[in-house]
CSV table of C-alpha atoms in Angstrom, one decimal:
chain,number,residue,atom,x,y,z
A,1,MET,CA,15.6,11.6,-7.5
A,2,THR,CA,17.4,8.5,-8.7
A,3,ALA,CA,16.7,4.9,-7.7
A,4,THR,CA,19.9,4.9,-5.7
A,5,GLN,CA,19.0,8.0,-3.8
A,6,ALA,CA,15.6,6.7,-3.0
A,7,SER,CA,16.9,3.4,-1.7
A,8,ASP,CA,19.2,5.2,0.7
A,9,ASN,CA,16.2,6.6,2.7
A,10,ARG,CA,14.1,4.6,5.1
A,11,LEU,CA,10.4,5.0,5.6
A,12,SER,CA,9.5,7.4,8.4
A,13,VAL,CA,6.3,7.3,10.5
A,14,SER,CA,6.5,11.1,10.5
A,15,ASP,CA,6.8,11.6,6.8
A,16,ALA,CA,4.9,8.7,5.2
A,17,ALA,CA,1.3,8.6,3.8
A,18,VAL,CA,-0.6,5.6,2.3
A,19,LEU,CA,-2.4,5.7,-1.0
A,20,LEU,CA,-4.8,2.8,-1.7
A,21,VAL,CA,-5.7,3.1,-5.4
A,22,ASP,CA,-8.6,1.3,-7.1
A,23,HIS,CA,-9.0,-1.8,-4.9
A,24,GLN,CA,-12.4,-2.2,-6.5
A,25,SER,CA,-14.6,-5.3,-6.8
A,26,GLY,CA,-14.6,-5.4,-10.6
A,27,LEU,CA,-10.8,-4.8,-10.9
A,28,LEU,CA,-10.0,-7.4,-8.2
A,29,SER,CA,-11.2,-10.1,-10.6
A,30,LEU,CA,-8.3,-9.1,-12.9
A,31,VAL,CA,-5.7,-10.0,-10.3
A,32,GLN,CA,-4.1,-13.3,-11.3
A,33,ASP,CA,-0.6,-13.0,-9.9
A,34,TYR,CA,-1.9,-13.8,-6.4
A,35,THR,CA,-4.7,-16.0,-5.2
A,36,PRO,CA,-7.9,-14.0,-4.1
A,37,GLU,CA,-7.3,-15.0,-0.5
A,38,GLU,CA,-3.7,-14.1,-0.5
A,39,PHE,CA,-4.2,-10.8,-2.2
A,40,LYS,CA,-7.0,-9.7,0.1
A,41,ASN,CA,-4.9,-10.6,3.1
A,42,ASN,CA,-2.0,-8.5,1.8
A,43,VAL,CA,-4.2,-5.4,1.1
A,44,LEU,CA,-5.8,-5.6,4.5
A,45,ALA,CA,-2.4,-6.1,6.1
A,46,LEU,CA,-1.2,-2.8,4.5
A,47,ALA,CA,-4.4,-1.1,5.7
A,48,ASP,CA,-3.7,-2.4,9.2
A,49,ILE,CA,-0.2,-1.0,9.1
A,50,ALA,CA,-1.6,2.4,8.1
A,51,ARG,CA,-3.9,2.3,11.2
A,52,LEU,CA,-1.2,0.9,13.6
A,53,PHE,CA,1.2,3.7,12.8
A,54,LYS,CA,-1.5,6.3,12.3
A,55,LEU,CA,-0.4,7.2,8.8
A,56,PRO,CA,-2.5,9.6,6.7
A,57,THR,CA,-4.4,7.4,4.2
A,58,ILE,CA,-6.1,8.3,1.0
A,59,LEU,CA,-8.6,6.0,-0.8
A,60,THR,CA,-9.5,6.4,-4.5
A,61,THR,CA,-11.6,4.6,-7.1
A,62,SER,CA,-11.8,4.9,-10.9
A,63,PHE,CA,-15.2,5.0,-12.7
A,64,GLU,CA,-16.9,3.0,-9.9
A,65,ALA,CA,-20.3,3.5,-11.5
A,66,GLY,CA,-19.1,1.3,-14.4
A,67,PRO,CA,-17.6,-2.2,-14.4
A,68,ASN,CA,-14.7,-1.4,-12.1
A,69,GLY,CA,-17.2,-1.5,-9.3
A,70,PRO,CA,-17.1,-0.2,-5.7
A,71,ILE,CA,-14.1,-0.1,-3.4
A,72,MET,CA,-13.5,-3.1,-1.1
A,73,PRO,CA,-16.0,-2.5,1.8
A,74,GLU,CA,-13.4,-3.4,4.4
A,75,LEU,CA,-11.3,-0.4,3.4
A,76,LYS,CA,-14.1,2.1,3.7
A,77,GLU,CA,-15.0,0.5,7.1
A,78,MET,CA,-11.3,0.8,8.3
A,79,PHE,CA,-10.9,4.4,7.2
A,80,PRO,CA,-14.3,6.1,7.6
A,81,ASP,CA,-12.8,9.5,8.0
A,82,ALA,CA,-10.1,9.3,5.4
A,83,PRO,CA,-10.2,11.3,2.1
A,84,PHE,CA,-12.1,9.2,-0.4
A,85,ILE,CA,-11.7,10.3,-4.0
A,86,PRO,CA,-14.1,8.6,-6.5
A,87,ARG,CA,-12.6,9.6,-9.8
A,88,PRO,CA,-15.2,10.1,-12.5
A,89,GLY,CA,-13.0,9.0,-15.3
A,90,GLN,CA,-9.3,9.7,-14.9
A,91,ILE,CA,-7.2,6.5,-15.3
A,92,ASN,CA,-4.2,8.0,-13.7
A,93,ALA,CA,-5.2,9.1,-10.2
A,94,TRP,CA,-2.6,11.9,-10.3
A,95,ASP,CA,-4.7,13.5,-13.2
A,96,ASN,CA,-7.5,14.1,-10.6
A,97,ASP,CA,-7.1,17.5,-8.9
A,98,ASP,CA,-8.9,16.3,-5.7
A,99,PHE,CA,-6.6,13.4,-5.3
A,100,VAL,CA,-3.4,15.4,-5.7
A,101,LYS,CA,-4.8,18.0,-3.3
A,102,ALA,CA,-5.5,15.3,-0.7
A,103,VAL,CA,-1.9,14.0,-1.1
A,104,LYS,CA,-0.4,17.5,-0.7
A,105,GLN,CA,-2.6,18.2,2.3
A,106,THR,CA,-1.0,15.3,4.2
A,107,GLY,CA,2.3,17.3,4.2
A,108,ARG,CA,4.1,14.0,3.7
A,109,LYS,CA,6.9,13.4,1.1
A,110,GLN,CA,7.0,9.6,1.3
A,111,LEU,CA,4.1,7.9,-0.5
A,112,ILE,CA,3.4,4.2,0.2
A,113,ILE,CA,1.2,3.1,-2.7
A,114,ALA,CA,-0.7,0.0,-3.7
A,115,GLY,CA,-3.5,-0.7,-6.1
A,116,VAL,CA,-5.1,-2.6,-8.9
A,117,VAL,CA,-3.8,-3.0,-11.5
A,118,THR,CA,-0.1,-2.7,-10.9
A,119,ASP,CA,0.9,-1.7,-14.4
A,120,VAL,CA,-1.7,1.2,-14.7
A,121,CYS,CA,-3.4,2.2,-11.4
A,122,VAL,CA,-0.1,1.9,-9.4
A,123,ALA,CA,2.5,2.7,-12.1
A,124,PHE,CA,0.9,5.9,-13.5
A,125,PRO,CA,0.5,7.8,-10.3
A,126,THR,CA,3.8,6.6,-9.1
A,127,LEU,CA,5.6,8.0,-12.1
A,128,SER,CA,3.7,11.3,-11.8
A,129,ALA,CA,4.5,11.6,-8.0
A,130,LEU,CA,8.1,10.9,-8.7
A,131,LYS,CA,8.2,13.6,-11.3
A,132,GLU,CA,6.9,16.1,-8.6
A,133,GLY,CA,9.7,15.1,-6.2
A,134,TYR,CA,7.9,12.6,-3.9
A,135,GLN,CA,9.6,9.5,-2.7
A,136,VAL,CA,7.4,6.5,-3.6
A,137,PHE,CA,7.4,3.1,-2.1
A,138,VAL,CA,5.4,0.5,-4.1
A,139,VAL,CA,3.9,-2.3,-2.0
A,140,THR,CA,4.1,-5.0,-4.6
A,141,ASP,CA,2.2,-7.7,-2.8
A,142,ALA,CA,-0.8,-5.4,-2.1
A,143,SER,CA,-0.9,-4.6,-5.8
A,144,GLY,CA,-2.1,-7.0,-8.4
A,145,THR,CA,-2.4,-7.5,-12.2
A,146,PHE,CA,-3.0,-10.0,-14.9
A,147,ASN,CA,0.1,-12.2,-14.5
A,148,LYS,CA,3.7,-12.2,-13.3
A,149,SER,CA,5.1,-11.1,-16.6
A,150,VAL,CA,3.0,-8.0,-16.6
A,151,ARG,CA,3.8,-7.3,-13.0
A,152,ASP,CA,7.5,-7.6,-13.5
A,153,ALA,CA,7.5,-5.2,-16.5
A,154,ALA,CA,5.5,-2.7,-14.4
A,155,LEU,CA,7.9,-3.0,-11.4
A,156,MET,CA,10.9,-2.5,-13.6
A,157,ARG,CA,9.5,0.6,-15.2
A,158,MET,CA,8.8,2.1,-11.8
A,159,VAL,CA,12.3,1.1,-10.4
A,160,HIS,CA,14.0,2.7,-13.4
A,161,SER,CA,12.1,5.9,-12.6
A,162,GLY,CA,13.2,5.9,-9.0
A,163,ALA,CA,10.5,4.1,-7.1
A,164,VAL,CA,11.3,1.7,-4.2
A,165,MET,CA,9.8,-1.8,-4.4
A,166,THR,CA,8.8,-3.3,-1.1
A,167,ASN,CA,6.1,-5.6,0.5
A,168,TRP,CA,3.7,-5.1,3.4
A,169,PHE,CA,5.9,-7.0,5.9
A,170,ALA,CA,8.9,-4.9,5.2
A,171,VAL,CA,6.9,-1.7,5.4
A,172,ALA,CA,5.7,-2.8,8.9
A,173,CYS,CA,9.2,-3.6,10.1
A,174,GLU,CA,10.7,-0.5,8.6
A,175,LEU,CA,8.2,1.8,10.3
A,176,GLN,CA,8.5,-0.1,13.6
A,177,ARG,CA,12.3,0.3,13.7
A,178,ASP,CA,12.5,-1.3,17.2
A,179,TRP,CA,10.6,-4.1,18.8
A,180,ARG,CA,10.4,-2.0,22.0
A,181,ASN,CA,8.1,0.4,20.2
A,182,ASN,CA,4.6,-1.0,20.9
A,183,MET,CA,5.7,-4.6,20.5
A,184,GLU,CA,2.2,-5.9,21.1
A,185,GLY,CA,0.8,-3.9,18.3
A,186,LEU,CA,3.2,-5.1,15.7
A,187,ALA,CA,3.1,-8.7,17.0
A,188,THR,CA,-0.7,-8.8,16.8
A,189,LEU,CA,-0.7,-7.4,13.3
A,190,LEU,CA,1.8,-10.0,12.1
A,191,ALA,CA,-0.1,-12.8,13.8
A,192,ASN,CA,-3.3,-11.7,12.2
A,193,HIS,CA,-1.9,-11.8,8.6
A,194,LEU,CA,0.8,-14.4,8.8
A,195,PRO,CA,-0.3,-17.9,9.9
A,196,ALA,CA,3.4,-18.9,10.4
A,197,TYR,CA,3.9,-15.9,12.7
A,198,ARG,CA,0.8,-16.8,14.7
A,199,ASN,CA,2.3,-20.3,15.2
A,200,LEU,CA,5.5,-18.7,16.4
A,201,ILE,CA,3.7,-16.6,19.0
A,202,THR,CA,1.6,-19.6,20.1
A,203,SER,CA,4.7,-21.7,20.5
A,204,PHE,CA,6.5,-18.9,22.5
A,205,GLN,CA,3.5,-18.4,24.8
A,206,ALA,CA,3.2,-22.1,25.5
A,207,LYS,CA,6.8,-22.1,26.9
A,208,LYS,CA,5.9,-19.5,29.5
């Protein structure tokens, strides 16, 4: 699948799954292309999107017994029944048989992926999944790394291989398709993660 072919297709609630890769306490300290508060908000916004649209979600960590540390506790709390794959050592999540099995068991062909760090934990499984025929949407603002230059190089590498770059707000809107589909659900999600949107809602309600 080429980058052009991938960009012609929209995300579908019925065909998308979410992969949250290595959002671990130790690795989070490496994220310098977003502020800690901004990045955490973006990750939790994507997680909320997965719950709002009831998308199959898979969590994975890398060598969490070492310095990479445990997964963000909020993610485990939000997805208590989701497949959780603590990889014993594989850097590329796609090299772990249990992770690939969990992905295949979703029956979905569109993978929405985010993780830490962008150039390794996101890029490597993205390239592997593309090679196996999946369509991959990388949520850039829920993925972080050392600096903007490293991020840009990683994103270009994935784009050239056929991945689609997006952000959590665009993912939410693309899955929603129409405001008349559970308007309150989407509006609440946006208000919880975008202060400017909360102000918009407050202003609108004040006029009633």
